[in-house]
């Protein structure tokens, strides 16, 4: 009897101990101390002089765009003078030759020529350059000019993909989520100034949804493992409304909050390209590939290109040839156009899908909390996120035609606004006029040409090699750009018989010798730990040093450090004095946003900006944040760029026309397409007719003076009529 009692007591004790251990383990896992990327002190802290003043760092410069083009020219343009023993191949890749201008040419062709300067193409260039390969990357328009600048600005594994993986028992979906969660962590490690953690709220409308969403978010946390940062948590109705006061009260019983990453997509893309250039890659924008070159055996050996900037300046662009052992096609939605340059008979593999986003004023969402609607009226997912001081909402997903600057349709814009109204409090009037910008990005979904069912789309990216040796990397998403680049280079090395090795004469990207950036570069892929330009000296408090040294405004200083990292020192130094006591430096190009003139100069001198659109859309983000404000800033931007690039009046006029046309694809009112520079400078750009006022104006038409506030007796005010709406 006593033995049975002691046995029962022992079992009870063991169960209690086991339960306590499991519960304690879960609690520790959920609330364990974690190192948040970006919260660390700067790897290279600022230096202070004996008198306490800050000594700004000095950074290595990338080659100028002209020097990069000269390098490309040196790789090709050989006049072959074949004799006896020289074959056509040795004439092309041989050890001697002269250029078309009679100069000696570089003996070695490029190991890789990458066509496309979006996230994937720039990522491949950085990966290959840091493996010791000789790399060229050319882009017809600008870095991130296509899909890479028109994303939802999230760096995420994809909660909805995880849900599909579970319900459909789809291992490929699971693998995609796992891969993306790992890459999410690398984003925050290598570019903490351009990416950050963002809490995202999942509103719960029915009590039965609470355990379902809780299990989903906890599974997401668990899958992230050490790549995660903060654990998801539950909010009661009152706490949910406190965190997101714009929510509809009678529609919420609580909320789950989980964490994902957010980033500044085009600035990330430009930083990847410029980092590749620092590591020795030849990176050039506004250089169009007009044809592909093949040797006598039918294998690709180069490409013909021309400089579109030369044409913009009113001169005829001369085509020249870039020699390369291997060519990689990373052109996103335009993948098939390059594939058809190689082989006209190939079937198209890109199934373009349009994703529309709208930008609303910042008061539509909290500054540090996003929202996801997991099931809209037609079953799609919509995000509602704070971004750059405004609110971004999207996205749609519909088949579309491929075009360079697609336009967001009114039907898609109104659908997004309708879905937003369903979540927000009824006293918040969601109006079409609150849409500050709207754009459409083309997502290049791809079909596997080797698959039996060529109609089915691959969920991840696709890497294929044609018979002539064109390697195509397509599909995927922003979050996995680094992994895509790694796999593409892994495929290219044996395909083109390339030899990797340690990087010689690696630059000190940080501007100091405190960090040896070449140390890990042993010839293998190391991009998961290669810090991008601006990351080394960045910290959450860097903006304070900027204010103290240059006397810039607080919001400007925060913006510069979060957009350029430690290169904010250079941007601030390039900013004009204001002739005021404070701020001492930094003349804004728009009074509504913290973008300053130094950014325009920096973009031209250090980031290859060649057009006003390059600056307004992708170096700063003004065109994406507010199309009307971008139009009003255009005269200033053109004048600043004209000083730097020595534009004549014809080029300035061309820039005006091209930029206004581009802003039409960003949601600018149609009546503004004919606006002149003089109209903008005279303040007439904000005038609308009655129809457009209802569509684009952010506020009601100003009423007359209220009669009760008038100094005149009733009926005697010459400025107010009896029928004035102010008195009704």
XYZ file of C-alpha atoms in Angstrom:
728
model
C 0.000 0.000 0.000
C 2.785 2.376 0.988
C 4.715 1.386 -2.150
C 1.675 2.185 -4.349
C 1.261 5.550 -2.609
C 4.936 6.454 -3.071
C 4.755 5.344 -6.731
C 1.741 7.604 -7.321
C 3.532 10.491 -5.592
C 6.657 9.892 -7.714
C 4.628 9.927 -10.951
C 2.901 13.149 -9.882
C 6.261 14.689 -9.059
C 7.753 13.619 -12.410
C 4.754 14.936 -14.378
C 4.938 18.234 -12.509
C 8.692 18.493 -13.056
C 8.324 17.645 -16.735
C 5.500 20.186 -17.195
C 7.495 22.850 -15.379
C 10.583 22.125 -17.490
C 8.645 22.268 -20.766
C 6.795 25.419 -19.720
C 9.995 27.026 -18.503
C 11.744 26.110 -21.735
C 8.961 27.664 -23.798
C 9.023 30.815 -21.657
C 12.801 31.088 -21.924
C 12.692 30.512 -25.693
C 10.016 33.180 -26.064
C 11.596 35.804 -23.838
C 15.307 34.961 -24.040
C 17.734 37.881 -24.463
C 18.392 38.500 -28.140
C 20.784 40.612 -30.119
C 18.718 42.904 -32.343
C 20.528 43.766 -35.610
C 21.079 47.494 -35.919
C 20.988 48.083 -32.167
C 24.693 47.285 -31.748
C 27.200 50.104 -31.499
C 28.899 50.962 -34.778
C 31.583 48.512 -35.886
C 33.604 51.613 -36.753
C 32.696 54.323 -34.209
C 33.242 58.019 -35.007
C 36.588 59.545 -34.081
C 36.854 62.568 -31.802
C 39.662 65.102 -31.872
C 41.500 66.434 -28.790
C 39.023 69.315 -28.551
C 36.027 66.957 -28.626
C 35.024 67.700 -32.213
C 34.178 64.824 -34.545
C 36.575 63.911 -37.346
C 34.362 62.666 -40.235
C 35.585 59.420 -41.833
C 37.058 59.206 -45.340
C 35.654 56.502 -47.594
C 37.004 54.822 -50.750
C 35.381 56.014 -53.967
C 33.929 53.867 -56.711
C 35.215 54.434 -60.229
C 33.292 57.011 -62.210
C 30.696 55.791 -64.679
C 32.929 56.995 -67.544
C 35.849 54.946 -66.224
C 33.612 51.894 -65.914
C 32.499 52.249 -69.539
C 36.154 52.618 -70.586
C 36.883 49.301 -68.828
C 34.046 47.659 -70.750
C 35.382 49.019 -74.041
C 38.848 47.666 -73.299
C 37.430 44.150 -73.043
C 36.222 44.171 -76.647
C 36.412 45.969 -79.939
C 39.379 43.956 -81.223
C 40.275 44.288 -84.873
C 41.193 40.755 -85.795
C 44.087 40.297 -88.163
C 44.175 36.552 -88.404
C 47.191 34.791 -89.792
C 48.001 31.138 -90.305
C 47.895 29.598 -86.832
C 45.369 31.995 -85.229
C 41.860 30.615 -84.935
C 38.782 32.802 -84.599
C 38.528 31.859 -80.940
C 42.109 32.777 -80.137
C 41.577 36.002 -82.039
C 38.682 36.774 -79.764
C 40.164 35.665 -76.457
C 43.831 35.734 -77.416
C 46.759 37.440 -75.764
C 47.147 40.296 -78.205
C 45.075 42.715 -80.206
C 44.263 46.361 -80.641
C 41.086 48.244 -80.043
C 39.113 50.055 -82.720
C 40.957 53.204 -81.648
C 44.356 51.561 -81.921
C 44.920 51.162 -78.164
C 46.052 47.964 -76.476
C 43.141 45.990 -75.085
C 42.789 44.117 -71.846
C 44.068 40.586 -72.396
C 41.395 38.927 -70.321
C 37.698 38.924 -71.133
C 35.268 39.219 -68.283
C 34.519 35.982 -66.491
C 30.850 36.950 -66.301
C 28.682 39.559 -67.993
C 25.420 40.063 -66.113
C 22.524 41.650 -67.977
C 20.165 43.383 -65.548
C 20.865 45.637 -62.575
C 17.914 44.810 -60.357
C 18.196 43.000 -57.030
C 19.109 39.688 -58.679
C 21.605 41.061 -61.206
C 23.348 43.344 -58.696
C 23.384 40.494 -56.173
C 25.052 38.183 -58.700
C 27.642 40.872 -59.465
C 28.480 41.261 -55.756
C 28.638 37.495 -55.185
C 30.914 36.879 -58.184
C 33.181 39.863 -57.439
C 33.693 38.735 -53.839
C 34.744 35.301 -55.130
C 37.596 36.893 -57.062
C 35.949 36.760 -60.507
C 36.159 39.507 -63.122
C 32.593 40.737 -63.465
C 30.595 43.210 -65.548
C 26.960 44.151 -64.905
C 24.967 46.326 -67.315
C 21.457 47.729 -66.949
C 19.345 49.303 -69.730
C 17.608 51.737 -67.380
C 18.713 52.296 -63.778
C 19.489 50.027 -60.850
C 16.152 48.917 -59.383
C 14.190 50.700 -62.104
C 11.796 47.778 -62.523
C 10.237 45.319 -60.102
C 12.982 45.760 -57.494
C 11.817 49.282 -56.578
C 8.097 48.446 -56.611
C 7.839 45.814 -53.895
C 5.757 45.816 -50.696
C 8.990 46.832 -48.880
C 8.865 43.692 -46.721
C 11.701 41.264 -46.026
C 9.661 38.248 -45.016
C 9.386 34.512 -45.003
C 5.698 34.645 -45.826
C 3.097 33.693 -43.228
C 0.635 32.824 -45.980
C 3.171 30.515 -47.664
C 3.599 28.672 -44.376
C -0.189 28.254 -44.125
C -0.272 26.787 -47.638
C 2.646 24.483 -46.831
C 0.723 23.051 -43.860
C -2.711 22.694 -45.446
C -1.453 21.447 -48.806
C 1.408 19.368 -47.319
C 3.689 21.159 -49.778
C 7.360 20.670 -48.971
C 8.444 23.228 -51.605
C 6.397 25.933 -49.889
C 7.936 24.970 -46.547
C 11.424 25.127 -48.061
C 10.684 28.558 -49.530
C 9.610 29.910 -46.119
C 12.615 28.400 -44.338
C 15.019 29.833 -46.914
C 13.394 33.274 -46.782
C 13.548 33.401 -42.973
C 17.267 32.696 -43.079
C 17.823 35.358 -45.728
C 15.751 37.826 -43.688
C 18.381 37.663 -40.942
C 21.202 38.268 -43.438
C 19.438 41.434 -44.649
C 19.489 42.870 -41.153
C 23.105 41.831 -40.560
C 24.597 43.189 -43.792
C 22.519 46.389 -44.144
C 21.090 47.383 -40.727
C 20.636 50.990 -41.878
C 18.330 49.979 -44.733
C 16.321 47.239 -43.022
C 14.593 46.824 -39.677
C 12.168 44.655 -37.728
C 8.497 45.555 -38.034
C 5.674 44.246 -35.812
C 2.641 43.296 -37.931
C -0.825 42.936 -36.450
C -3.239 40.150 -37.384
C -6.690 41.331 -36.248
C -8.945 38.610 -34.798
C -12.603 39.052 -35.729
C -13.962 35.807 -34.251
C -12.859 34.082 -31.046
C -12.315 30.761 -32.826
C -9.623 32.462 -34.962
C -7.465 33.161 -31.885
C -6.010 29.640 -31.414
C -5.636 29.204 -35.197
C -3.684 32.439 -35.655
C -1.725 31.812 -32.448
C -0.547 28.409 -33.678
C 0.334 29.908 -37.079
C 2.425 32.758 -35.683
C 4.147 30.468 -33.160
C 4.973 28.017 -35.960
C 6.445 30.965 -37.871
C 8.559 31.905 -34.817
C 9.686 28.301 -34.369
C 10.616 27.920 -38.027
C 12.734 31.074 -37.850
C 14.696 29.582 -34.919
C 17.877 31.545 -34.337
C 17.002 33.669 -37.376
C 14.028 35.078 -35.459
C 14.187 38.131 -33.266
C 11.011 38.793 -31.280
C 8.286 36.276 -30.465
C 4.714 36.809 -31.572
C 2.231 37.768 -28.860
C -1.501 38.173 -28.219
C -3.260 41.499 -27.627
C -6.662 41.916 -26.016
C -9.192 44.128 -27.782
C -8.323 47.177 -25.681
C -4.577 46.724 -26.223
C -5.069 46.121 -29.949
C -7.031 49.374 -30.262
C -4.436 51.197 -28.208
C -1.668 49.976 -30.530
C -3.709 50.554 -33.726
C -6.401 53.151 -32.862
C -7.583 53.387 -36.485
C -9.134 49.885 -36.339
C -12.890 49.370 -36.460
C -13.922 48.662 -32.843
C -16.915 46.396 -33.423
C -14.897 44.237 -35.775
C -12.110 43.175 -33.407
C -12.026 40.789 -30.424
C -8.222 40.834 -30.136
C -5.090 40.545 -32.265
C -1.886 38.567 -32.763
C 1.322 40.460 -33.454
C 4.266 38.812 -35.214
C 7.555 40.225 -36.518
C 8.917 40.493 -40.032
C 11.478 42.693 -41.750
C 10.990 45.916 -43.723
C 13.470 47.703 -45.977
C 14.062 50.526 -48.436
C 14.129 48.430 -51.592
C 15.692 50.669 -54.257
C 18.296 52.095 -51.887
C 19.175 48.516 -50.949
C 19.546 47.687 -54.655
C 21.761 50.707 -55.348
C 23.903 49.850 -52.297
C 24.393 46.274 -53.533
C 25.484 47.551 -56.965
C 27.869 50.155 -55.507
C 29.353 47.608 -53.088
C 29.983 45.299 -56.043
C 31.705 48.197 -57.828
C 33.948 48.785 -54.789
C 34.968 45.123 -54.873
C 36.048 45.478 -58.492
C 32.935 44.733 -60.548
C 32.334 46.929 -63.603
C 28.791 48.148 -63.002
C 27.063 50.507 -65.450
C 23.468 51.721 -65.733
C 21.711 53.188 -68.800
C 23.703 50.821 -71.033
C 21.491 48.795 -73.362
C 22.320 45.345 -74.709
C 21.460 45.396 -78.422
C 22.635 41.903 -79.332
C 24.575 38.838 -78.226
C 27.842 37.625 -79.785
C 28.630 33.974 -80.521
C 31.878 32.293 -81.510
C 32.400 29.863 -84.367
C 31.046 26.972 -82.298
C 27.778 28.760 -81.531
C 28.651 29.509 -77.918
C 28.041 32.960 -76.459
C 31.196 35.018 -76.022
C 29.996 38.575 -75.537
C 27.347 41.223 -76.098
C 26.921 44.423 -78.092
C 25.896 47.460 -76.060
C 25.306 51.183 -76.442
C 25.250 54.068 -73.962
C 21.765 55.595 -73.772
C 23.050 58.654 -71.897
C 24.997 59.668 -75.004
C 21.731 59.670 -76.944
C 20.000 61.724 -74.248
C 22.740 64.311 -74.666
C 21.870 64.613 -78.361
C 24.735 62.545 -79.758
C 24.749 59.245 -81.609
C 25.723 56.322 -79.383
C 28.329 53.993 -80.880
C 27.802 50.305 -80.234
C 30.718 48.375 -78.801
C 31.307 44.776 -77.731
C 31.921 43.413 -74.244
C 33.778 40.095 -74.245
C 32.863 37.554 -71.577
C 33.297 33.858 -70.950
C 29.768 33.572 -69.609
C 26.584 35.646 -69.822
C 23.869 35.702 -67.154
C 20.370 36.937 -67.928
C 18.859 38.544 -64.797
C 16.345 40.923 -66.356
C 13.210 40.037 -64.369
C 10.052 40.618 -66.424
C 12.184 41.177 -69.543
C 13.845 37.753 -69.267
C 12.280 36.425 -72.466
C 13.495 39.351 -74.599
C 17.129 38.437 -73.791
C 16.415 34.727 -74.253
C 15.066 35.493 -77.734
C 18.220 37.452 -78.594
C 19.967 34.136 -77.985
C 17.382 31.927 -79.717
C 14.286 33.286 -81.485
C 12.506 29.919 -81.258
C 12.425 29.528 -77.448
C 9.102 29.424 -75.644
C 8.417 32.260 -73.227
C 8.789 31.329 -69.568
C 7.685 34.545 -67.829
C 4.051 34.873 -66.760
C 3.919 38.551 -65.700
C 1.684 39.454 -62.765
C 0.795 43.004 -61.752
C 1.052 44.103 -58.118
C -0.464 47.515 -57.395
C 0.388 49.518 -54.263
C -0.906 52.850 -53.031
C 0.690 55.356 -50.669
C -1.497 57.098 -48.090
C -0.640 59.766 -45.488
C 1.145 58.581 -42.353
C -1.898 59.182 -40.149
C -3.542 56.062 -41.600
C -1.320 53.760 -39.534
C 0.829 53.870 -36.381
C 4.470 54.797 -36.997
C 5.784 51.397 -35.855
C 3.021 48.853 -36.446
C 1.819 47.239 -39.656
C -1.350 45.258 -40.346
C -2.157 42.246 -42.517
C -5.603 41.252 -43.740
C -5.156 37.501 -44.341
C -8.388 37.103 -46.248
C -9.805 39.967 -48.298
C -13.192 39.960 -50.026
C -11.768 37.905 -52.908
C -9.423 35.729 -50.842
C -6.206 37.645 -51.409
C -3.862 39.062 -48.748
C -3.372 42.788 -48.239
C -0.686 44.579 -46.205
C -1.054 47.980 -44.559
C 2.383 49.184 -43.438
C 4.193 52.323 -42.236
C 6.948 53.307 -44.665
C 9.146 56.410 -44.821
C 6.643 58.446 -42.803
C 3.677 57.481 -45.002
C 1.498 54.355 -45.213
C 1.816 51.757 -47.977
C -1.132 49.492 -48.842
C -1.199 46.584 -51.264
C -1.006 44.455 -53.188
C -3.082 43.128 -56.058
C -2.149 40.105 -58.127
C -3.429 39.896 -61.695
C -2.032 38.863 -65.111
C -0.660 41.799 -67.085
C 1.294 42.830 -70.161
C 4.985 43.667 -69.833
C 5.851 47.361 -70.090
C 8.690 49.503 -68.792
C 6.557 51.803 -66.620
C 3.178 50.129 -65.994
C 0.374 52.291 -64.626
C -1.812 51.400 -61.645
C -5.430 51.217 -62.806
C -8.291 52.985 -61.025
C -10.049 49.643 -60.521
C -7.089 48.232 -58.552
C -6.651 51.444 -56.555
C -10.325 51.503 -55.602
C -10.227 47.808 -54.626
C -7.369 48.475 -52.192
C -9.187 51.486 -50.723
C -12.362 49.420 -50.362
C -10.524 46.699 -48.438
C -8.952 49.322 -46.166
C -12.365 50.789 -45.357
C -13.475 47.374 -44.113
C -10.847 47.455 -41.353
C -10.730 51.096 -40.343
C -13.092 52.939 -38.011
C -16.179 54.403 -39.744
C -15.256 57.947 -38.715
C -12.117 57.704 -40.894
C -13.125 58.722 -44.400
C -10.875 56.763 -46.776
C -10.828 58.966 -49.872
C -9.318 58.647 -53.335
C -7.781 62.057 -52.772
C -5.668 60.652 -49.934
C -3.690 58.514 -52.396
C -0.375 60.361 -52.660
C 1.176 57.897 -55.107
C 0.182 54.625 -56.767
C 2.273 52.267 -58.834
C 2.216 48.872 -60.477
C 5.130 46.457 -60.232
C 5.450 43.447 -62.518
C 6.282 40.234 -60.714
C 8.056 37.811 -63.094
C 6.472 34.465 -62.247
C 8.134 31.740 -64.295
C 7.353 28.393 -65.894
C 9.989 25.673 -65.954
C 10.749 24.956 -69.652
C 11.950 21.443 -68.675
C 8.710 20.565 -66.861
C 6.140 18.310 -68.553
C 3.344 20.724 -67.685
C 4.745 24.045 -68.888
C 1.626 25.899 -67.768
C 2.392 25.403 -64.082
C 4.373 28.188 -62.393
C 7.353 27.521 -60.165
C 6.914 28.933 -56.665
C 10.570 29.811 -56.214
C 13.245 31.009 -58.638
C 14.457 29.180 -61.726
C 17.964 28.788 -63.146
C 18.377 27.385 -66.663
C 21.183 27.264 -69.232
C 20.572 27.359 -72.990
C 22.482 25.309 -75.570
C 24.604 28.347 -76.431
C 25.444 28.959 -72.772
C 23.034 31.735 -71.734
C 22.382 31.268 -68.014
C 18.987 32.652 -66.990
C 18.033 33.366 -63.376
C 14.397 34.406 -63.000
C 11.511 34.425 -60.534
C 11.979 34.436 -56.771
C 11.421 37.447 -54.548
C 13.375 40.300 -52.977
C 13.982 38.474 -49.693
C 15.838 35.624 -51.420
C 17.899 37.701 -53.862
C 21.175 36.710 -52.142
C 20.385 32.991 -52.266
C 19.400 33.288 -55.933
C 22.700 35.044 -56.681
C 24.688 32.366 -54.842
C 23.014 29.551 -56.777
C 23.466 31.374 -60.099
C 27.214 31.844 -59.522
C 27.516 28.244 -58.288
C 25.980 27.150 -61.593
C 28.117 29.527 -63.672
C 31.510 28.434 -62.277
C 31.531 24.881 -63.723
C 29.425 25.887 -66.725
C 32.013 28.439 -67.916
C 35.066 26.773 -66.309
C 35.818 29.740 -64.071
C 38.427 29.840 -61.320
C 37.583 31.603 -58.077
C 40.057 32.775 -55.460
C 40.720 35.252 -52.664
C 39.974 38.901 -53.477
C 43.193 40.789 -54.110
C 43.526 44.463 -53.200
C 40.137 44.498 -51.499
C 39.018 48.001 -50.512
C 38.528 49.165 -46.941
C 34.793 49.689 -47.399
C 34.499 51.061 -43.869
C 36.980 53.847 -44.631
C 39.415 52.592 -41.984
C 41.780 49.686 -41.436
C 39.939 48.675 -38.258
C 38.028 46.050 -40.245
C 39.621 43.782 -42.839
C 36.782 43.350 -45.326
C 38.868 40.897 -47.362
C 39.440 38.483 -44.456
C 36.510 36.106 -45.131
C 36.784 36.335 -48.935
C 38.455 33.007 -49.714
C 36.862 32.316 -53.099
C 33.655 30.790 -51.743
C 30.320 32.575 -51.356
C 30.544 34.931 -48.384
C 27.808 37.459 -49.193
C 25.924 36.509 -46.029
C 28.616 38.399 -44.126
C 29.708 41.062 -46.638
C 28.499 44.366 -45.211
C 27.067 46.749 -47.783
C 28.244 50.321 -48.222
C 27.118 52.346 -45.210
C 26.770 49.465 -42.755
C 30.130 49.608 -40.995
C 29.768 52.900 -39.159
C 25.989 52.826 -38.690
C 24.337 52.868 -35.301
C 20.957 53.971 -33.973
C 22.619 57.066 -32.509
C 24.678 58.103 -35.545
C 22.149 60.814 -36.383
C 23.118 62.668 -33.185
C 26.742 62.936 -34.361
C 25.471 64.281 -37.679
C 23.382 66.963 -35.975
C 26.236 68.002 -33.697
C 28.810 68.198 -36.484
C 26.845 69.635 -39.422
C 23.871 71.303 -37.753
C 21.255 69.459 -39.830
C 17.651 69.095 -38.674
C 16.762 66.043 -36.582
C 14.387 64.467 -39.110
C 16.905 65.084 -41.896
C 19.727 63.525 -39.856
C 17.618 60.438 -39.084
C 16.631 60.104 -42.725
C 20.237 60.386 -43.941
C 21.598 57.776 -41.518
C 18.729 55.379 -42.263
C 19.202 55.780 -46.035
C 22.992 56.005 -46.355
C 24.373 54.586 -43.100
C 27.846 55.938 -42.427
C 27.882 57.548 -45.921
C 25.519 60.121 -44.402
C 28.729 61.958 -43.438
C 29.492 62.480 -47.125
C 25.899 63.400 -48.018
C 25.717 65.994 -45.239
C 29.071 67.449 -46.312
C 27.692 67.867 -49.855
C 24.607 69.703 -48.563
C 24.440 73.473 -48.989
C 24.695 75.915 -46.080
C 21.297 77.439 -45.265
C 22.594 80.823 -44.053
C 20.475 80.298 -40.928
C 21.433 79.773 -37.322
C 19.734 76.385 -37.444
C 19.630 74.250 -39.466
C 23.084 75.215 -40.663
C 23.153 72.744 -43.578
C 20.751 70.896 -45.824
C 18.367 72.715 -48.176
C 15.259 70.576 -48.675
C 14.168 69.754 -52.215
C 10.585 69.387 -50.921
C 9.228 71.153 -47.817
C 7.120 68.070 -46.994
C 9.949 65.518 -46.753
C 13.490 65.341 -45.314
C 15.271 64.981 -48.684
C 18.063 67.555 -49.128
C 20.208 68.915 -51.954
C 23.294 66.989 -50.828
C 21.542 63.749 -51.766
C 21.277 64.870 -55.384
C 25.003 65.666 -55.550
C 25.884 62.391 -53.809
C 23.661 60.419 -56.196
C 25.459 61.866 -59.220
C 29.007 61.651 -57.856
C 28.868 58.351 -55.990
C 25.841 56.360 -57.235
C 25.813 56.873 -61.042
C 22.507 58.815 -61.134
C 22.107 60.075 -64.713
C 18.512 61.292 -64.892
C 16.094 63.197 -62.671
C 13.995 60.024 -62.382
C 17.045 58.183 -61.012
C 17.158 60.710 -58.160
C 13.452 61.256 -57.481
C 12.441 57.591 -57.655
C 15.422 55.470 -56.633
C 18.103 57.516 -54.812
C 15.534 59.457 -52.818
C 12.023 57.946 -52.718
C 10.034 61.129 -53.289
C 8.258 59.903 -56.447
C 7.059 56.814 -54.558
C 5.947 58.819 -51.533
C 4.161 61.707 -53.221
C 3.917 62.152 -56.999
C 2.726 65.762 -56.735
C 5.571 66.695 -54.367
C 8.029 65.069 -56.786
C 6.681 67.250 -59.609
C 7.089 70.354 -57.463
C 10.686 69.358 -56.587
C 11.597 68.616 -60.211
C 12.950 72.100 -61.157
C 15.351 72.028 -58.195
C 16.551 68.501 -58.972
C 17.127 69.264 -62.665
C 19.123 72.406 -61.840
C 21.299 70.583 -59.294
C 21.986 67.724 -61.728
C 22.657 70.167 -64.568
C 25.406 71.751 -62.464
C 26.986 68.368 -61.797
C 26.618 66.843 -65.271
C 26.931 70.041 -67.392
C 23.552 69.675 -69.086
C 22.536 72.146 -71.764
C 19.030 73.593 -72.141
C 17.902 70.805 -74.510
C 18.893 68.095 -72.047
C 17.117 69.925 -69.212
C 13.969 70.141 -71.332
C 14.189 66.412 -72.147
C 14.567 65.617 -68.443
C 11.437 67.613 -67.689
C 9.351 65.757 -70.273
C 10.676 62.298 -69.393
C 10.207 62.800 -65.659
C 6.661 64.098 -65.943
C 5.803 61.079 -68.100
C 7.336 58.793 -65.466
C 5.367 60.489 -62.678
C 2.186 59.600 -64.592
C 3.031 55.951 -63.809
C 3.338 56.929 -60.129
C -0.203 58.296 -59.888
C 0.237 61.913 -61.012
C -3.036 63.459 -62.222
C -3.495 63.352 -66.019
C -3.970 67.105 -66.232
C -0.420 67.558 -64.901
C 1.165 65.814 -67.896
C 1.096 69.080 -69.850
C 2.283 71.257 -66.972
C 5.309 73.409 -67.709
C 8.267 74.218 -65.514
C 7.071 77.814 -65.335
C 3.678 76.630 -64.036
C 5.378 74.694 -61.252
C 7.657 77.575 -60.306
C 4.651 79.925 -60.194
C 2.786 77.591 -57.831
C 0.139 76.508 -60.349
C 0.989 72.787 -60.203
C -1.493 72.219 -57.374
C -4.531 73.581 -59.227
C -7.261 71.086 -60.202
C -10.560 71.287 -62.011
C -13.648 70.180 -60.062
C -13.533 66.573 -61.312
C -9.854 66.099 -60.461
C -10.271 67.884 -57.118
C -12.573 65.051 -56.025
C -10.003 62.477 -57.156
C -6.705 64.007 -56.087
C -7.229 66.734 -53.490
C -6.292 65.781 -49.926
C -8.752 68.216 -48.357
C -12.151 69.791 -48.989
C -12.372 73.049 -50.908
C -11.632 75.879 -48.407
C -14.842 77.534 -47.238
C -15.382 81.288 -46.878
C -14.964 83.023 -43.551
C -17.416 81.735 -40.968
C -20.005 84.446 -40.358
C -19.681 84.253 -36.564
C -15.980 85.138 -36.879
C -16.528 88.094 -39.177
C -16.026 91.677 -37.987
C -18.876 92.789 -40.233
C -22.563 92.747 -39.412
C -24.677 89.981 -40.922
C -25.167 90.604 -44.627
C -22.610 93.436 -44.767
C -19.403 91.431 -45.366
C -18.277 92.154 -48.947
C -16.177 88.942 -48.939
C -18.972 86.547 -48.040
C -22.236 85.780 -49.759
C -25.554 84.741 -48.268
C -25.292 81.415 -50.102
C -21.770 80.692 -48.839
C -21.324 77.038 -47.783
C -19.520 78.306 -44.687
C -22.839 79.441 -43.243
C -24.852 76.341 -43.996
